[in-house]
Short mmCIF file of C-alpha atoms in Angstrom, two decimals:
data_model
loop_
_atom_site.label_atom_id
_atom_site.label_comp_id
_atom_site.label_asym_id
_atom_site.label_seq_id
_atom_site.Cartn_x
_atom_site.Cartn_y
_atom_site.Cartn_z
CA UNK A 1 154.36 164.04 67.10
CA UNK A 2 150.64 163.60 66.14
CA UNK A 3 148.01 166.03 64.74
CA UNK A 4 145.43 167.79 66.05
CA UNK A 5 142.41 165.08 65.30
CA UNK A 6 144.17 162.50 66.99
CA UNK A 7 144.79 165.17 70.09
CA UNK A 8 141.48 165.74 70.09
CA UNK A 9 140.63 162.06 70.08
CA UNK A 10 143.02 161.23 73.13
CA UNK A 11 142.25 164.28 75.50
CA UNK A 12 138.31 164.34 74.92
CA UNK A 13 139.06 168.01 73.79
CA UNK A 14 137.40 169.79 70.32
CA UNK A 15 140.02 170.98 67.20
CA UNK A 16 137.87 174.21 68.06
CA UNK A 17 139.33 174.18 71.99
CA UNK A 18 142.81 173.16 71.37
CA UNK A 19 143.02 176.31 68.53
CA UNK A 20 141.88 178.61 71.10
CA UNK A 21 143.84 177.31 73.81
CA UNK A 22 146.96 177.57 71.44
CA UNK A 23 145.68 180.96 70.49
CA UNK A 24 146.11 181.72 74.14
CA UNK A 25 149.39 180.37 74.08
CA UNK A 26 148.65 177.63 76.60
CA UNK A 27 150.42 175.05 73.83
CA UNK A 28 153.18 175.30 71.17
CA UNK A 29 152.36 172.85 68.01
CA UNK A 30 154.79 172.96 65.35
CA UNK A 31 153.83 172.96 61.61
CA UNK A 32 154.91 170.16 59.85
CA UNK A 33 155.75 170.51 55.93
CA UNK A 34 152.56 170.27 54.50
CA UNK A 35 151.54 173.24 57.83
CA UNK A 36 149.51 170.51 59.64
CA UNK A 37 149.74 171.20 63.63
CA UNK A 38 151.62 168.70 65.08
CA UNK A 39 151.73 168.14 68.81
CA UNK A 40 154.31 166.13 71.02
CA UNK A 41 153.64 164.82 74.46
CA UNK A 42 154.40 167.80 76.13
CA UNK A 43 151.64 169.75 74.57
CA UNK A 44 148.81 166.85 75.02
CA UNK A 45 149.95 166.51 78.33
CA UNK A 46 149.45 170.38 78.95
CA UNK A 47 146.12 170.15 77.00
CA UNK A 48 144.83 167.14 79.37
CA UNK A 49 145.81 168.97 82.32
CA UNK A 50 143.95 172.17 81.25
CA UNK A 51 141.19 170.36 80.64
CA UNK A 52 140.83 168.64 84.23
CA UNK A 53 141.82 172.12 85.53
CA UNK A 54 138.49 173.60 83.75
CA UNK A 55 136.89 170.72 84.76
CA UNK A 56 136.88 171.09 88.66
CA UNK A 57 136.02 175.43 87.65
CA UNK A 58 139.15 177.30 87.04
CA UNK A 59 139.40 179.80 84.67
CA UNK A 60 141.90 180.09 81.88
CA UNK A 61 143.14 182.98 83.45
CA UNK A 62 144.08 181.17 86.78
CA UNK A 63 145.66 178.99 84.54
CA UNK A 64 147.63 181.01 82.48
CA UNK A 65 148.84 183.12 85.63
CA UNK A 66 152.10 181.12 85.81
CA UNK A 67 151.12 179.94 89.46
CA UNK A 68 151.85 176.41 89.85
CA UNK A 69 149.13 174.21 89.92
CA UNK A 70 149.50 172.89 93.24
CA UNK A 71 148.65 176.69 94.61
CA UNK A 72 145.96 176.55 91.91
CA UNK A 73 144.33 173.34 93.32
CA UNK A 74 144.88 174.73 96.82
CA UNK A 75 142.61 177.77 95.69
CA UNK A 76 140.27 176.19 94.23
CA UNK A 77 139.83 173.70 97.05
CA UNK A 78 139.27 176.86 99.29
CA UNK A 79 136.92 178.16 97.03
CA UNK A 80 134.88 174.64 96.93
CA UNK A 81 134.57 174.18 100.25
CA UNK A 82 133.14 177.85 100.81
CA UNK A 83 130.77 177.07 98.64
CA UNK A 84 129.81 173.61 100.44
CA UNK A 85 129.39 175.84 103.04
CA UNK A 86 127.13 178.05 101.98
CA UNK A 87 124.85 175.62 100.20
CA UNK A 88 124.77 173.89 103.58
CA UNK A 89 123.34 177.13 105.15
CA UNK A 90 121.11 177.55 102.15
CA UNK A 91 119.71 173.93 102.74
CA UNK A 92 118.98 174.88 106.47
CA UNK A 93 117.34 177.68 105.50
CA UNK A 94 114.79 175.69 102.79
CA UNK A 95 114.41 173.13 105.69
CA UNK A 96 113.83 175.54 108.21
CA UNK A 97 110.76 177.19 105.63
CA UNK A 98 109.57 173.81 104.87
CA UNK A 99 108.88 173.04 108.08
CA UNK A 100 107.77 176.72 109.29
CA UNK A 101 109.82 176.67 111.98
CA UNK A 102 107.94 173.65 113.66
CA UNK A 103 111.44 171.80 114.07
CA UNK A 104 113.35 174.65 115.76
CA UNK A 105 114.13 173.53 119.73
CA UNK A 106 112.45 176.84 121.52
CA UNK A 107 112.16 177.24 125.86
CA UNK A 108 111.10 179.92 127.76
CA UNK A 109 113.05 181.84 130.20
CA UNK A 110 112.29 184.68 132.69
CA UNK A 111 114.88 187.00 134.22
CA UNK A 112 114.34 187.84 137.30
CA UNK A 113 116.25 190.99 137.50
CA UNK A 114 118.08 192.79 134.50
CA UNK A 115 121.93 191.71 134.00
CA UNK A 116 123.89 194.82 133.06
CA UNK A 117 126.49 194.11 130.08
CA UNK A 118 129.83 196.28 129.35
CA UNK A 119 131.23 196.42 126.27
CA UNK A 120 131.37 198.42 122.78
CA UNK A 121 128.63 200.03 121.07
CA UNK A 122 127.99 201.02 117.22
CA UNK A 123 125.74 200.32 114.42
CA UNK A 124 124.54 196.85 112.60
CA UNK A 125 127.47 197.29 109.96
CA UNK A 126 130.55 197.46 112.65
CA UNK A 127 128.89 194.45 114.42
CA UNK A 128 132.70 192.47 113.15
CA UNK A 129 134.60 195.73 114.05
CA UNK A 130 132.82 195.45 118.00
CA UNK A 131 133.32 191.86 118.56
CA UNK A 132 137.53 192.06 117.39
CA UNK A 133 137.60 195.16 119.98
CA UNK A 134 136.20 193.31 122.68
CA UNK A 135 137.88 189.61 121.90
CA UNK A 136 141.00 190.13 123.78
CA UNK A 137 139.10 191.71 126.96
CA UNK A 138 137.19 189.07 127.26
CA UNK A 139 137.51 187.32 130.33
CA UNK A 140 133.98 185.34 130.96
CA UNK A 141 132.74 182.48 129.57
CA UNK A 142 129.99 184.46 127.92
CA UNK A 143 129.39 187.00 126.03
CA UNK A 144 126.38 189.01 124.75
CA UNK A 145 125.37 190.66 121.46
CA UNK A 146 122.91 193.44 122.10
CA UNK A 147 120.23 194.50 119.82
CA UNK A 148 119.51 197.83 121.27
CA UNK A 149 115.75 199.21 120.87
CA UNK A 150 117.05 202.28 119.21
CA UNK A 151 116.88 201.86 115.17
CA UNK A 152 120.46 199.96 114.34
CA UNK A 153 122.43 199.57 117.64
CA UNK A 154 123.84 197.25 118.79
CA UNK A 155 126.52 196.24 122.10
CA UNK A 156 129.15 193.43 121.72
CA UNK A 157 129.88 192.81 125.34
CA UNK A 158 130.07 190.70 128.56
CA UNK A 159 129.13 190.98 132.48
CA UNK A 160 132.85 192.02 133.31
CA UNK A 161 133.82 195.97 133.33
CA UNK A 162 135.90 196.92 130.81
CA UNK A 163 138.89 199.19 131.69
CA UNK A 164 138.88 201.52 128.54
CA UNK A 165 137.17 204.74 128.22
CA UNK A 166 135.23 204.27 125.19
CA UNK A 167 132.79 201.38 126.80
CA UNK A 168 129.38 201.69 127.32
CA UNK A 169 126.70 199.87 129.80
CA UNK A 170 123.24 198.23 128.82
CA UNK A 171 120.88 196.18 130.83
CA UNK A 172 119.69 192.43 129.45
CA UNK A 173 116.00 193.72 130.71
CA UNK A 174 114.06 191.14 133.30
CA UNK A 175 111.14 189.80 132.43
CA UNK A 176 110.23 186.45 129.83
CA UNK A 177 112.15 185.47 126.75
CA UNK A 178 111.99 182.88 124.26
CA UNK A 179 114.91 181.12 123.42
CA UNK A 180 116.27 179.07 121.03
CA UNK A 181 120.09 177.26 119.70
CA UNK A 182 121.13 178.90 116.54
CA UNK A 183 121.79 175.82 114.43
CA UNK A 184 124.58 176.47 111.98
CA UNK A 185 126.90 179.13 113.43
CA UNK A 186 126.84 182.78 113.34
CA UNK A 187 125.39 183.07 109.99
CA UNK A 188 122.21 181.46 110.67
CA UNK A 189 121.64 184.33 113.40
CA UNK A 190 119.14 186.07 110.74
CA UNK A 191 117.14 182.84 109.83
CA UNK A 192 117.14 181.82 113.55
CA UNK A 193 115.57 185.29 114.67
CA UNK A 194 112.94 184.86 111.34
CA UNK A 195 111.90 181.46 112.68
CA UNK A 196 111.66 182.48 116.21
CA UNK A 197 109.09 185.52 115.31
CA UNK A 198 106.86 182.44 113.27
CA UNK A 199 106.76 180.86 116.95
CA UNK A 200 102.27 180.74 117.44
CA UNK A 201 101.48 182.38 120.82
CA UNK A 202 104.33 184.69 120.96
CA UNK A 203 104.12 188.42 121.60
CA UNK A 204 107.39 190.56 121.43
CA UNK A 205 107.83 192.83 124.24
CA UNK A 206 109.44 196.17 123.91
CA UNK A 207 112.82 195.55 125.16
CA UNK A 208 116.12 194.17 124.10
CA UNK A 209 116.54 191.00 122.25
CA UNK A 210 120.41 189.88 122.00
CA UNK A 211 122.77 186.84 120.91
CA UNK A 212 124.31 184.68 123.85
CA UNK A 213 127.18 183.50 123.59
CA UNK A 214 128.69 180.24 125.38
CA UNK A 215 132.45 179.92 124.43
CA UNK A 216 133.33 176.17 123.50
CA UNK A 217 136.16 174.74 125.74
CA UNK A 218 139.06 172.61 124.02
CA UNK A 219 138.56 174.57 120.51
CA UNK A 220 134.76 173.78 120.24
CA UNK A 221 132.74 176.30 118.71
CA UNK A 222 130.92 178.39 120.60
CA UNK A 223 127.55 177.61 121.41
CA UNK A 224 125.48 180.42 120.39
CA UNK A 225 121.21 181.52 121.96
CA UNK A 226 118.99 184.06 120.92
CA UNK A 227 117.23 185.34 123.31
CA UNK A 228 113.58 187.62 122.14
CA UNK A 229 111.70 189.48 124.74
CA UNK A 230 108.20 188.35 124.83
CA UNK A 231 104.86 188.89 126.90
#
């Protein structure tokens, strides 16, 4: 059994932290005679582990939830790479603005007659609620997300007919687009559209703009277009 200074010495924690954390009841000194704290391996062990638990950003009340840590570390690991994830977007994003757009891959494309799409309609916000309805009818390699002209619609479809009742019909309109890859999956759809518009020489058309996409083979993402309607 040793006492708190020395704890503190060994684990890199503060007397102030190892209180509190007893306080919490994350350790169990015993008071010697003279009512020093007095800690045996068990506790510095504990106290070392919450510390390296704190370190890699969970909270004391993950810890104290009783969970074991391997489930903890699990989480957290979750959590981190989320969050690799989205600062991986975020850096696309501040390289697409640094370089205005200048290092986006665009071509231009003309439809010579309109390609009519099937599939379900709503609003922007049950875009996720469309594409789940229409995933196990889909039976092309393709598929097409609709911005309709009409404020907040929007068609998740594909060139097949669907069978059920509630479908609905829109035409990909003929005439020129401008196209370009969507570089970093379906959450770089806004920044890609953003980029596209900063394109010099371009004038939208009033027509439908929509999301192409090109379903990977062998588990490979899908490869996803924009296509805008332009002059």
């Amino acid at each position: 059994m040793i006492p708190i200074g020395r704890v503190a010495h060994v684990t890199g924690l503060s007397v102030k932290a190892i209180k509190y954390y007893e306080e919490r009841g994350l350790v169990h000194p015993i008071r010697s005679g003279n009512q020093y704290r007095m800690y045996g391996m068990e506790d510095i062990r504990r106290l070392s582990e919450i510390k390296r638990l704190r370190q890699i950003g969970l909270s004391l009340e993950q810890i104290q939830s009783g969970l074991p840590v391997e489930m903890l570390l699990e989480t957290r690991l979750d959590e981190v790479q989320s969050e690799i994830e989205q600062l991986h977007r975020i850096e696309k994003q501040i390289r697409l603005m640094q370089s205005g757009g200048n290092d986006m891959k665009v071509r231009y494309e003309t439809l010579n007659e309109a390609i009519p799409v099937y599939g379900y309609a709503g609003t922007l916000e049950e875009i996720p609620h469309l594409w789940t309805k229409l995933q196990p009818n889909l039976t092309t390699d393709e598929s097409y997300g609709v911005c309709l002209t009409q404020e907040n619609g929007y068609v998740a479809g594909m060139t097949d007919l669907l069978a059920e009742e509630d479908t609905c019909r829109v035409e990909l309109t003929k005439g020129n687009y401008i196209v370009a890859i969507v570089d970093g999956g379906i959450s770089m759809i806004s920044s890609t559209y953003e980029q596209l518009v900063r394109v010099p020489g371009v004038t939208l058309r009033d027509a439908v703009d929509f999301e192409r996409y090109i379903h990977g083979q062998g588990g490979a993402d899908d490869l996803i277009e924009i296509w805008m309607p332009i002059e």
